[in-house]
Amino acid sequence: MKIEQIYTGCLAQGAYYIENGGEVAIIDPLREVKPYIDRAKADNAGITYIFETHFHADFVSGHVTLAKETGASIIYGPNAAPSFDAVIAEDGQEFKLGNITIVALHTPGHTMESTTYLLRDEDGKDHAIFSGDTLFLGDVGRPDLAQKMGVLTQEDLAGLLYDSLREKIMPLADDVIVYPAHGAGSACGKNMMKETVDTLGNQKKMNYALRADMTKDEFVKEVTDGLLPPPQYFPLNVKMNKEGYDDFNEVLERGTRSLSPDAFEAAANETGAVVLDVRHQNDFAKGHVPRSIFIGLNGDFAPWVGALIANVEQPILLVAPKGSEEEAVTRLSRVGFDNTLGYLEGGFKAWKEAAMEYDTVSQTSAEALGEVLEGDDAPIFDVRKKSEFQSEHVHAAKNTPLDLLNDHLADFPENRPFFVHCAGGYRSMIAASILKSRGIHNLIEVIGGFGAIRKSKVPVSEYVSSTTL
């Protein structure tokens, strides 16, 4: 029996490859499916099942394409009603994979169709659970994402999650291995651990949601307290996972079409496409296509695209480092952005050589910021999360979190320079690009962000641990 966790850090998402006796099951596959097919071929095995733990909100699963290319059956738990052929398992239904067994345990709460898959080994012993968004390491799935799909409130769903955990998960043995769908950084939970595999016994000790003496009312209150609004693209990903989508190969072929600078400019004008620059922030600062949006591949690319562009049907034109065009299109498609129309052939260098108009971002060092602040009250905008800002910040800085930037546009001064920073320079460059695309050009980005500021003489507030906030 082989079990492999295929973890994608930029999405904080875990897919799983299970092989036994020449048969393979894939759990919660990513959009691009060739790696799973190649992996199975290397084992001289065939993919039999594709198990979906639920209709994922934060990425587009590869289940439809993988089933089409392999003939494997797609398995969902009770209450699922997809628009394509799938097996809707009953609670407790067993699926054989060689001489091991995978059991569907219906665990509603995160969503109504949420299902945990229990793997029993060759001897019939409970070995592992693939818990989807029902149980994370250190947390459980948020219960508010599916409430708009029916009459249930987030409190109703939290109550169902409490029952699922106590009736289906907690009775299992402590040595059962927990393989969750997400880890730290995912928007599907609040306080996930950085680890991606653990035993159920350890989770019973340290996961607040599995506390033995916890009442349902206490659970509902703790799970629903402090939930941030979900990213706007989540419902659109759920819709794609329910109804299907374009074949990934078609998306890749369309998105990797090379365009000369003239053709690129014409395509932008004719289609209303967003020009998305995915290079490093330092390269973007030195020069970029006017009104383009920076979201670099070197950071949390797909989640920020989803949060800031939001509409998965938005046409996109890419400015990418040479050789990274396919990677960018692939990562966009994982969160449902299938409408990439092509990329700038030769990159930004070709744009400049063609004598096309371009823009830059003004920058300064933390030391230079300190000198300015000694004699001026220049406005400073901190685009980190609220909790980061509360933990420690520059005196007199204003918190304008990147994901809420559109709500703060009126705060930025029109007639005087102002400074923008984040933790290290990635998010502040995204903010700079958005502000400049809206005609706000009097900004100066602080190189190295708060990390550099903390090492300078710029006065900052007293540090407060984020765990106490």
GROMACS .gro file of C-alpha atoms in nm:
model
  469
    1MET     CA    1   0.000   0.000   0.000
    2LYS     CA    2   0.133   0.341  -0.100
    3ILE     CA    3  -0.002   0.668   0.036
    4GLU     CA    4   0.151   0.990  -0.091
    5GLN     CA    5   0.054   1.339   0.011
    6ILE     CA    6   0.096   1.581  -0.279
    7TYR     CA    7   0.105   1.917  -0.105
    8THR     CA    8   0.082   2.244  -0.299
    9GLY     CA    9   0.219   2.513  -0.072
   10CYS     CA   10   0.094   2.815  -0.267
   11LEU     CA   11  -0.263   2.689  -0.220
   12ALA     CA   12  -0.202   2.522   0.117
   13GLN     CA   13  -0.379   2.222  -0.036
   14GLY     CA   14  -0.317   1.850   0.000
   15ALA     CA   15  -0.411   1.595  -0.267
   16TYR     CA   16  -0.352   1.224  -0.209
   17TYR     CA   17  -0.230   0.931  -0.420
   18ILE     CA   18  -0.313   0.583  -0.292
   19GLU     CA   19  -0.198   0.268  -0.473
   20ASN     CA   20  -0.267  -0.092  -0.385
   21GLY     CA   21  -0.266  -0.406  -0.598
   22GLY     CA   22  -0.236  -0.215  -0.923
   23GLU     CA   23  -0.529   0.015  -0.849
   24VAL     CA   24  -0.504   0.383  -0.765
   25ALA     CA   25  -0.732   0.628  -0.589
   26ILE     CA   26  -0.679   1.004  -0.605
   27ILE     CA   27  -0.832   1.223  -0.337
   28ASP     CA   28  -0.906   1.591  -0.408
   29PRO     CA   29  -0.687   1.625  -0.721
   30LEU     CA   30  -0.553   1.957  -0.844
   31ARG     CA   31  -0.669   2.098  -1.178
   32GLU     CA   32  -0.376   1.965  -1.383
   33VAL     CA   33  -0.401   1.586  -1.383
   34LYS     CA   34  -0.103   1.465  -1.587
   35PRO     CA   35   0.118   1.420  -1.279
   36TYR     CA   36  -0.133   1.172  -1.131
   37ILE     CA   37  -0.159   0.979  -1.456
   38ASP     CA   38   0.221   0.968  -1.492
   39ARG     CA   39   0.255   0.858  -1.130
   40ALA     CA   40   0.013   0.570  -1.180
   41LYS     CA   41   0.189   0.463  -1.501
   42ALA     CA   42   0.519   0.455  -1.313
   43ASP     CA   43   0.356   0.209  -1.071
   44ASN     CA   44   0.213   0.013  -1.365
   45ALA     CA   45  -0.127   0.080  -1.213
   46GLY     CA   46  -0.458   0.225  -1.324
   47ILE     CA   47  -0.662   0.502  -1.161
   48THR     CA   48  -0.988   0.349  -1.041
   49TYR     CA   49  -1.142   0.611  -0.814
   50ILE     CA   50  -1.140   0.988  -0.769
   51PHE     CA   51  -1.268   1.074  -0.422
   52GLU     CA   52  -1.395   1.425  -0.358
   53THR     CA   53  -1.429   1.524   0.007
   54HIS     CA   54  -1.667   1.810  -0.084
   55PHE     CA   55  -1.732   2.081  -0.342
   56HIS     CA   56  -1.412   2.274  -0.278
   57ALA     CA   57  -1.439   2.650  -0.254
   58ASP     CA   58  -1.078   2.760  -0.279
   59PHE     CA   59  -0.957   2.566  -0.580
   60VAL     CA   60  -1.093   2.392  -0.889
   61SER     CA   61  -1.054   2.018  -0.857
   62GLY     CA   62  -0.924   1.810  -1.149
   63HIS     CA   63  -1.188   1.543  -1.100
   64VAL     CA   64  -1.378   1.602  -1.426
   65THR     CA   65  -1.069   1.597  -1.649
   66LEU     CA   66  -0.912   1.305  -1.462
   67ALA     CA   67  -1.229   1.096  -1.498
   68LYS     CA   68  -1.246   1.179  -1.868
   69GLU     CA   69  -0.885   1.077  -1.930
   70THR     CA   70  -0.878   0.761  -1.717
   71GLY     CA   71  -1.236   0.635  -1.696
   72ALA     CA   72  -1.213   0.643  -1.317
   73SER     CA   73  -1.529   0.689  -1.113
   74ILE     CA   74  -1.584   1.017  -0.926
   75ILE     CA   75  -1.707   0.957  -0.572
   76TYR     CA   76  -1.892   1.213  -0.360
   77GLY     CA   77  -2.064   1.172  -0.028
   78PRO     CA   78  -2.439   1.202   0.046
   79ASN     CA   79  -2.622   1.524  -0.054
   80ALA     CA   80  -2.393   1.596  -0.350
   81ALA     CA   81  -2.575   1.663  -0.678
   82PRO     CA   82  -2.314   1.741  -0.947
   83SER     CA   83  -2.401   1.804  -1.312
   84PHE     CA   84  -2.180   1.517  -1.435
   85ASP     CA   85  -2.173   1.142  -1.381
   86ALA     CA   86  -2.060   1.052  -1.030
   87VAL     CA   87  -2.120   0.791  -0.763
   88ILE     CA   88  -2.302   0.948  -0.468
   89ALA     CA   89  -2.192   0.725  -0.183
   90GLU     CA   90  -2.410   0.631   0.109
   91ASP     CA   91  -2.281   0.686   0.460
   92GLY     CA   92  -2.062   0.385   0.539
   93GLN     CA   93  -2.034   0.264   0.179
   94GLU     CA   94  -1.713   0.072   0.111
   95PHE     CA   95  -1.488   0.086  -0.195
   96LYS     CA   96  -1.220  -0.180  -0.256
   97LEU     CA   97  -0.877  -0.079  -0.382
   98GLY     CA   98  -0.676  -0.397  -0.428
   99ASN     CA   99  -0.711  -0.560  -0.088
  100ILE     CA  100  -0.759  -0.241   0.113
  101THR     CA  101  -1.089  -0.063   0.175
  102ILE     CA  102  -1.193   0.301   0.166
  103VAL     CA  103  -1.509   0.383   0.363
  104ALA     CA  104  -1.718   0.696   0.308
  105LEU     CA  105  -1.802   0.860   0.640
  106HIS     CA  106  -2.057   1.135   0.589
  107THR     CA  107  -1.937   1.429   0.803
  108PRO     CA  108  -2.157   1.731   0.722
  109GLY     CA  109  -2.085   2.068   0.876
  110HIS     CA  110  -1.828   2.252   0.665
  111THR     CA  111  -2.069   2.176   0.380
  112MET     CA  112  -2.365   1.942   0.370
  113GLU     CA  113  -2.196   1.691   0.137
  114SER     CA  114  -1.863   1.692   0.326
  115THR     CA  115  -1.733   1.339   0.359
  116THR     CA  116  -1.429   1.192   0.532
  117TYR     CA  117  -1.274   0.883   0.375
  118LEU     CA  118  -1.148   0.616   0.617
  119LEU     CA  119  -0.878   0.383   0.484
  120ARG     CA  120  -0.866   0.030   0.627
  121ASP     CA  121  -0.549  -0.168   0.556
  122GLU     CA  122  -0.508  -0.525   0.430
  123ASP     CA  123  -0.593  -0.658   0.777
  124GLY     CA  124  -0.908  -0.451   0.809
  125LYS     CA  125  -0.749  -0.215   1.064
  126ASP     CA  126  -0.836   0.155   1.055
  127HIS     CA  127  -0.520   0.320   0.917
  128ALA     CA  128  -0.592   0.678   0.810
  129ILE     CA  129  -0.861   0.935   0.741
  130PHE     CA  130  -0.868   1.181   0.454
  131SER     CA  131  -1.065   1.446   0.632
  132GLY     CA  132  -1.114   1.714   0.367
  133ASP     CA  133  -1.226   2.034   0.539
  134THR     CA  134  -1.400   1.851   0.823
  135LEU     CA  135  -1.087   1.826   1.038
  136PHE     CA  136  -0.765   2.021   0.992
  137LEU     CA  137  -0.456   2.000   1.210
  138GLY     CA  138  -0.529   2.243   1.492
  139ASP     CA  139  -0.865   2.351   1.354
  140VAL     CA  140  -1.181   2.250   1.169
  141GLY     CA  141  -1.341   2.380   0.851
  142ARG     CA  142  -1.534   2.706   0.869
  143PRO     CA  143  -1.911   2.648   0.869
  144ASP     CA  144  -2.020   2.969   0.697
  145LEU     CA  145  -1.934   2.899   0.333
  146ALA     CA  146  -2.238   2.687   0.246
  147GLN     CA  147  -2.504   2.876   0.442
  148LYS     CA  148  -2.610   3.087   0.146
  149MET     CA  149  -2.682   2.773  -0.055
  150GLY     CA  150  -2.983   2.680   0.159
  151VAL     CA  151  -3.184   2.760   0.468
  152LEU     CA  152  -2.922   2.658   0.723
  153THR     CA  153  -2.734   2.921   0.923
  154GLN     CA  154  -2.364   2.902   1.004
  155GLU     CA  155  -2.466   2.806   1.358
  156ASP     CA  156  -2.675   2.518   1.221
  157LEU     CA  157  -2.380   2.396   1.016
  158ALA     CA  158  -2.143   2.435   1.311
  159GLY     CA  159  -2.378   2.218   1.515
  160LEU     CA  160  -2.374   1.951   1.244
  161LEU     CA  161  -1.994   1.969   1.238
  162TYR     CA  162  -1.984   1.915   1.614
  163ASP     CA  163  -2.196   1.601   1.574
  164SER     CA  164  -1.985   1.475   1.282
  165LEU     CA  165  -1.662   1.510   1.476
  166ARG     CA  166  -1.795   1.338   1.785
  167GLU     CA  167  -1.993   1.062   1.615
  168LYS     CA  168  -1.764   0.976   1.321
  169ILE     CA  169  -1.410   1.101   1.390
  170MET     CA  170  -1.336   1.108   1.764
  171PRO     CA  171  -1.440   0.743   1.825
  172LEU     CA  172  -1.160   0.629   1.591
  173ALA     CA  173  -0.834   0.502   1.743
  174ASP     CA  174  -0.561   0.745   1.842
  175ASP     CA  175  -0.307   0.593   1.601
  176VAL     CA  176  -0.521   0.671   1.295
  177ILE     CA  177  -0.332   0.913   1.070
  178VAL     CA  178  -0.505   1.239   0.975
  179TYR     CA  179  -0.454   1.366   0.619
  180PRO     CA  180  -0.637   1.702   0.585
  181ALA     CA  181  -0.721   1.894   0.268
  182HIS     CA  182  -0.549   2.214   0.382
  183GLY     CA  183  -0.275   2.351   0.604
  184ALA     CA  184  -0.167   2.687   0.741
  185GLY     CA  185  -0.248   2.975   0.509
  186SER     CA  186  -0.578   2.842   0.377
  187ALA     CA  187  -0.883   3.067   0.410
  188CYS     CA  188  -1.096   2.760   0.491
  189GLY     CA  189  -0.993   2.766   0.859
  190LYS     CA  190  -0.864   3.010   1.121
  191ASN     CA  191  -0.567   2.859   1.307
  192MET     CA  192  -0.427   2.566   1.115
  193MET     CA  193  -0.091   2.417   1.210
  194LYS     CA  194   0.205   2.434   0.973
  195GLU     CA  195   0.236   2.053   0.984
  196THR     CA  196   0.038   1.860   0.721
  197VAL     CA  197   0.016   1.510   0.876
  198ASP     CA  198  -0.057   1.405   1.234
  199THR     CA  199  -0.217   1.130   1.439
  200LEU     CA  200  -0.574   1.161   1.556
  201GLY     CA  201  -0.456   1.101   1.912
  202ASN     CA  202  -0.238   1.410   1.906
  203GLN     CA  203  -0.519   1.615   1.755
  204LYS     CA  204  -0.748   1.503   2.037
  205LYS     CA  205  -0.494   1.653   2.277
  206MET     CA  206  -0.421   1.984   2.107
  207ASN     CA  207  -0.705   2.072   1.867
  208TYR     CA  208  -0.950   2.299   2.049
  209ALA     CA  209  -1.240   2.161   1.845
  210LEU     CA  210  -1.181   1.806   1.976
  211ARG     CA  211  -1.173   1.898   2.345
  212ALA     CA  212  -1.347   1.610   2.522
  213ASP     CA  213  -1.554   1.822   2.762
  214MET     CA  214  -1.662   2.078   2.503
  215THR     CA  215  -2.037   2.137   2.477
  216LYS     CA  216  -2.207   2.195   2.144
  217ASP     CA  217  -2.285   2.556   2.238
  218GLU     CA  218  -1.917   2.619   2.323
  219PHE     CA  219  -1.812   2.460   1.995
  220VAL     CA  220  -2.054   2.668   1.788
  221LYS     CA  221  -1.937   2.988   1.955
  222GLU     CA  222  -1.566   2.914   1.913
  223VAL     CA  223  -1.593   2.794   1.552
  224THR     CA  224  -1.800   3.089   1.434
  225ASP     CA  225  -1.615   3.358   1.632
  226GLY     CA  226  -1.380   3.584   1.437
  227LEU     CA  227  -1.451   3.449   1.088
  228LEU     CA  228  -1.328   3.685   0.817
  229PRO     CA  229  -1.536   3.730   0.500
  230PRO     CA  230  -1.446   3.453   0.250
  231PRO     CA  231  -1.272   3.552  -0.075
  232GLN     CA  232  -1.519   3.650  -0.345
  233TYR     CA  233  -1.406   3.379  -0.586
  234PHE     CA  234  -1.503   3.093  -0.351
  235PRO     CA  235  -1.866   3.056  -0.474
  236LEU     CA  236  -1.743   3.062  -0.834
  237ASN     CA  237  -1.502   2.774  -0.769
  238VAL     CA  238  -1.783   2.575  -0.605
  239LYS     CA  239  -1.997   2.635  -0.914
  240MET     CA  240  -1.722   2.506  -1.144
  241ASN     CA  241  -1.667   2.199  -0.928
  242LYS     CA  242  -2.040   2.121  -0.940
  243GLU     CA  243  -2.105   2.198  -1.305
  244GLY     CA  244  -1.776   2.117  -1.476
  245TYR     CA  245  -1.531   2.332  -1.671
  246ASP     CA  246  -1.314   2.359  -1.981
  247ASP     CA  247  -1.054   2.090  -2.029
  248PHE     CA  248  -0.726   2.197  -1.875
  249ASN     CA  249  -0.536   2.138  -2.200
  250GLU     CA  250  -0.764   2.386  -2.378
  251VAL     CA  251  -0.704   2.642  -2.101
  252LEU     CA  252  -0.329   2.590  -2.128
  253GLU     CA  253  -0.326   2.618  -2.509
  254ARG     CA  254  -0.531   2.939  -2.501
  255GLY     CA  255  -0.331   3.096  -2.222
  256THR     CA  256   0.018   3.028  -2.360
  257ARG     CA  257  -0.039   3.206  -2.690
  258SER     CA  258   0.255   3.444  -2.747
  259LEU     CA  259   0.172   3.801  -2.848
  260SER     CA  260   0.406   4.065  -2.987
  261PRO     CA  261   0.401   4.401  -2.805
  262ASP     CA  262   0.167   4.547  -3.069
  263ALA     CA  263  -0.062   4.244  -3.058
  264PHE     CA  264  -0.052   4.246  -2.678
  265GLU     CA  265  -0.156   4.611  -2.664
  266ALA     CA  266  -0.431   4.554  -2.920
  267ALA     CA  267  -0.563   4.253  -2.728
  268ALA     CA  268  -0.574   4.455  -2.406
  269ASN     CA  269  -0.765   4.736  -2.577
  270GLU     CA  270  -1.009   4.508  -2.760
  271THR     CA  271  -1.093   4.266  -2.479
  272GLY     CA  272  -1.075   4.475  -2.163
  273ALA     CA  273  -0.833   4.219  -2.024
  274VAL     CA  274  -0.645   4.279  -1.701
  275VAL     CA  275  -0.270   4.291  -1.767
  276LEU     CA  276  -0.131   4.072  -1.490
  277ASP     CA  277   0.242   4.104  -1.423
  278VAL     CA  278   0.373   3.796  -1.242
  279ARG     CA  279   0.744   3.883  -1.229
  280HIS     CA  280   0.933   3.964  -0.909
  281GLN     CA  281   0.825   4.285  -0.734
  282ASN     CA  282   1.168   4.441  -0.786
  283ASP     CA  283   1.138   4.396  -1.163
  284PHE     CA  284   0.786   4.542  -1.160
  285ALA     CA  285   0.908   4.850  -0.972
  286LYS     CA  286   1.177   4.919  -1.233
  287GLY     CA  287   0.929   4.912  -1.521
  288HIS     CA  288   0.591   4.773  -1.618
  289VAL     CA  289   0.307   4.807  -1.865
  290PRO     CA  290   0.095   5.106  -1.753
  291ARG     CA  291  -0.211   5.014  -1.544
  292SER     CA  292  -0.097   4.653  -1.511
  293ILE     CA  293  -0.156   4.467  -1.183
  294PHE     CA  294   0.136   4.301  -1.008
  295ILE     CA  295   0.085   3.966  -0.834
  296GLY     CA  296   0.414   3.777  -0.843
  297LEU     CA  297   0.457   3.403  -0.881
  298ASN     CA  298   0.708   3.420  -0.592
  299GLY     CA  299   0.432   3.479  -0.334
  300ASP     CA  300   0.081   3.354  -0.255
  301PHE     CA  301  -0.007   3.404  -0.618
  302ALA     CA  302  -0.335   3.221  -0.675
  303PRO     CA  303  -0.507   3.323  -0.349
  304TRP     CA  304  -0.425   3.689  -0.411
  305VAL     CA  305  -0.548   3.667  -0.770
  306GLY     CA  306  -0.869   3.514  -0.641
  307ALA     CA  307  -0.910   3.772  -0.369
  308LEU     CA  308  -0.829   4.081  -0.575
  309ILE     CA  309  -0.952   4.001  -0.928
  310ALA     CA  310  -1.238   3.787  -0.791
  311ASN     CA  311  -1.431   3.736  -1.118
  312VAL     CA  312  -1.300   3.409  -1.261
  313GLU     CA  313  -1.437   3.501  -1.606
  314GLN     CA  314  -1.217   3.813  -1.627
  315PRO     CA  315  -0.989   3.798  -1.937
  316ILE     CA  316  -0.621   3.815  -1.842
  317LEU     CA  317  -0.305   3.897  -2.037
  318LEU     CA  318   0.024   3.793  -1.881
  319VAL     CA  319   0.363   3.954  -1.839
  320ALA     CA  320   0.578   3.669  -1.710
  321PRO     CA  321   0.943   3.574  -1.669
  322LYS     CA  322   1.069   3.379  -1.969
  323GLY     CA  323   0.974   3.014  -1.933
  324SER     CA  324   0.716   3.076  -1.658
  325GLU     CA  325   0.416   3.135  -1.882
  326GLU     CA  326   0.281   2.779  -1.851
  327GLU     CA  327   0.328   2.783  -1.474
  328ALA     CA  328   0.131   3.108  -1.449
  329VAL     CA  329  -0.159   2.978  -1.660
  330THR     CA  330  -0.162   2.653  -1.461
  331ARG     CA  331  -0.170   2.829  -1.127
  332LEU     CA  332  -0.445   3.064  -1.247
  333SER     CA  333  -0.657   2.770  -1.362
  334ARG     CA  334  -0.628   2.603  -1.022
  335VAL     CA  335  -0.850   2.876  -0.881
  336GLY     CA  336  -1.077   2.895  -1.185
  337PHE     CA  337  -0.922   3.176  -1.388
  338ASP     CA  338  -0.943   2.999  -1.724
  339ASN     CA  339  -0.965   3.305  -1.947
  340THR     CA  340  -0.597   3.388  -1.994
  341LEU     CA  341  -0.567   3.510  -2.353
  342GLY     CA  342  -0.191   3.499  -2.398
  343TYR     CA  343   0.138   3.645  -2.282
  344LEU     CA  344   0.378   3.921  -2.387
  345GLU     CA  345   0.635   3.755  -2.612
  346GLY     CA  346   0.985   3.853  -2.503
  347GLY     CA  347   0.851   3.986  -2.175
  348PHE     CA  348   0.881   4.344  -2.054
  349LYS     CA  349   1.223   4.375  -2.225
  350ALA     CA  350   1.048   4.341  -2.563
  351TRP     CA  351   0.791   4.601  -2.456
  352LYS     CA  352   1.064   4.855  -2.380
  353GLU     CA  353   1.260   4.775  -2.695
  354ALA     CA  354   0.943   4.838  -2.896
  355ALA     CA  355   0.944   5.192  -2.748
  356MET     CA  356   0.606   5.134  -2.585
  357GLU     CA  357   0.496   5.356  -2.296
  358TYR     CA  358   0.583   5.219  -1.951
  359ASP     CA  359   0.555   5.311  -1.585
  360THR     CA  360   0.766   5.261  -1.268
  361VAL     CA  361   0.708   5.256  -0.890
  362SER     CA  362   0.892   5.504  -0.667
  363GLN     CA  363   1.072   5.333  -0.380
  364THR     CA  364   1.273   5.429  -0.076
  365SER     CA  365   1.467   5.253   0.198
  366ALA     CA  366   1.357   5.224   0.561
  367GLU     CA  367   1.651   5.445   0.661
  368ALA     CA  368   1.543   5.716   0.418
  369LEU     CA  369   1.187   5.688   0.549
  370GLY     CA  370   1.321   5.754   0.897
  371GLU     CA  371   1.497   6.070   0.782
  372VAL     CA  372   1.177   6.194   0.619
  373LEU     CA  373   0.973   6.125   0.932
  374GLU     CA  374   1.213   6.328   1.148
  375GLY     CA  375   1.106   6.647   0.977
  376ASP     CA  376   0.767   6.569   0.833
  377ASP     CA  377   0.437   6.397   0.910
  378ALA     CA  378   0.424   6.220   0.575
  379PRO     CA  379   0.132   5.973   0.563
  380ILE     CA  380   0.222   5.605   0.597
  381PHE     CA  381  -0.010   5.323   0.491
  382ASP     CA  382   0.045   4.970   0.620
  383VAL     CA  383  -0.126   4.708   0.396
  384ARG     CA  384  -0.067   4.409   0.623
  385LYS     CA  385  -0.352   4.224   0.794
  386LYS     CA  386  -0.519   4.388   1.093
  387SER     CA  387  -0.366   4.134   1.333
  388GLU     CA  388  -0.016   4.204   1.201
  389PHE     CA  389  -0.072   4.577   1.239
  390GLN     CA  390  -0.204   4.540   1.593
  391SER     CA  391   0.096   4.331   1.684
  392GLU     CA  392   0.347   4.601   1.591
  393HIS     CA  393   0.339   4.902   1.359
  394VAL     CA  394   0.494   5.236   1.273
  395HIS     CA  395   0.364   5.516   1.493
  396ALA     CA  396   0.098   5.719   1.309
  397ALA     CA  397   0.069   5.460   1.029
  398LYS     CA  398  -0.279   5.382   0.902
  399ASN     CA  399  -0.384   5.020   0.847
  400THR     CA  400  -0.531   4.959   0.499
  401PRO     CA  401  -0.520   4.577   0.455
  402LEU     CA  402  -0.452   4.472   0.098
  403ASP     CA  403  -0.764   4.260   0.064
  404LEU     CA  404  -0.974   4.560   0.172
  405LEU     CA  405  -0.781   4.819  -0.028
  406ASN     CA  406  -1.080   4.919  -0.240
  407ASP     CA  407  -1.260   5.025   0.077
  408HIS     CA  408  -0.978   5.268   0.159
  409LEU     CA  409  -0.920   5.443  -0.175
  410ALA     CA  410  -1.059   5.771  -0.041
  411ASP     CA  411  -0.802   5.763   0.243
  412PHE     CA  412  -0.502   5.811   0.015
  413PRO     CA  413  -0.402   6.175  -0.034
  414GLU     CA  414  -0.420   6.319  -0.385
  415ASN     CA  415  -0.176   6.609  -0.364
  416ARG     CA  416   0.118   6.494  -0.153
  417PRO     CA  417   0.349   6.193  -0.145
  418PHE     CA  418   0.267   5.905   0.087
  419PHE     CA  419   0.444   5.583   0.185
  420VAL     CA  420   0.317   5.225   0.151
  421HIS     CA  421   0.463   4.916   0.315
  422CYS     CA  422   0.375   4.558   0.410
  423ALA     CA  423   0.586   4.293   0.586
  424GLY     CA  424   0.849   4.237   0.319
  425GLY     CA  425   0.754   4.411  -0.005
  426TYR     CA  426   0.528   4.164  -0.188
  427ARG     CA  427   0.187   4.288  -0.077
  428SER     CA  428   0.285   4.655  -0.086
  429MET     CA  429   0.388   4.621  -0.450
  430ILE     CA  430   0.050   4.465  -0.526
  431ALA     CA  431  -0.112   4.759  -0.348
  432ALA     CA  432   0.107   5.004  -0.540
  433SER     CA  433   0.004   4.850  -0.871
  434ILE     CA  434  -0.365   4.867  -0.783
  435LEU     CA  435  -0.341   5.228  -0.669
  436LYS     CA  436  -0.149   5.331  -0.980
  437SER     CA  437  -0.403   5.152  -1.203
  438ARG     CA  438  -0.664   5.378  -1.042
  439GLY     CA  439  -0.465   5.690  -1.117
  440ILE     CA  440  -0.302   5.731  -0.774
  441HIS     CA  441   0.067   5.777  -0.856
  442ASN     CA  442   0.199   5.987  -0.564
  443LEU     CA  443   0.302   5.682  -0.362
  444ILE     CA  444   0.643   5.563  -0.245
  445GLU     CA  445   0.691   5.195  -0.163
  446VAL     CA  446   0.923   5.109   0.129
  447ILE     CA  447   1.178   4.848   0.023
  448GLY     CA  448   1.184   4.547   0.253
  449GLY     CA  449   0.864   4.651   0.431
  450PHE     CA  450   0.820   4.629   0.807
  451GLY     CA  451   1.105   4.381   0.835
  452ALA     CA  452   1.344   4.653   0.720
  453ILE     CA  453   1.163   4.925   0.915
  454ARG     CA  454   1.202   4.732   1.241
  455LYS     CA  455   1.581   4.729   1.189
  456SER     CA  456   1.592   5.105   1.124
  457LYS     CA  457   1.548   5.405   1.354
  458VAL     CA  458   1.183   5.451   1.255
  459PRO     CA  459   0.979   5.450   1.581
  460VAL     CA  460   0.735   5.159   1.609
  461SER     CA  461   0.477   5.052   1.867
  462GLU     CA  462   0.552   4.806   2.144
  463TYR     CA  463   0.534   4.447   2.022
  464VAL     CA  464   0.226   4.244   2.118
  465SER     CA  465   0.222   3.871   2.043
  466SER     CA  466  -0.041   3.790   1.781
  467THR     CA  467  -0.157   3.498   1.996
  468THR     CA  468  -0.281   3.742   2.261
  469LEU     CA  469  -0.482   3.959   2.022
   0.00000   0.00000   0.00000
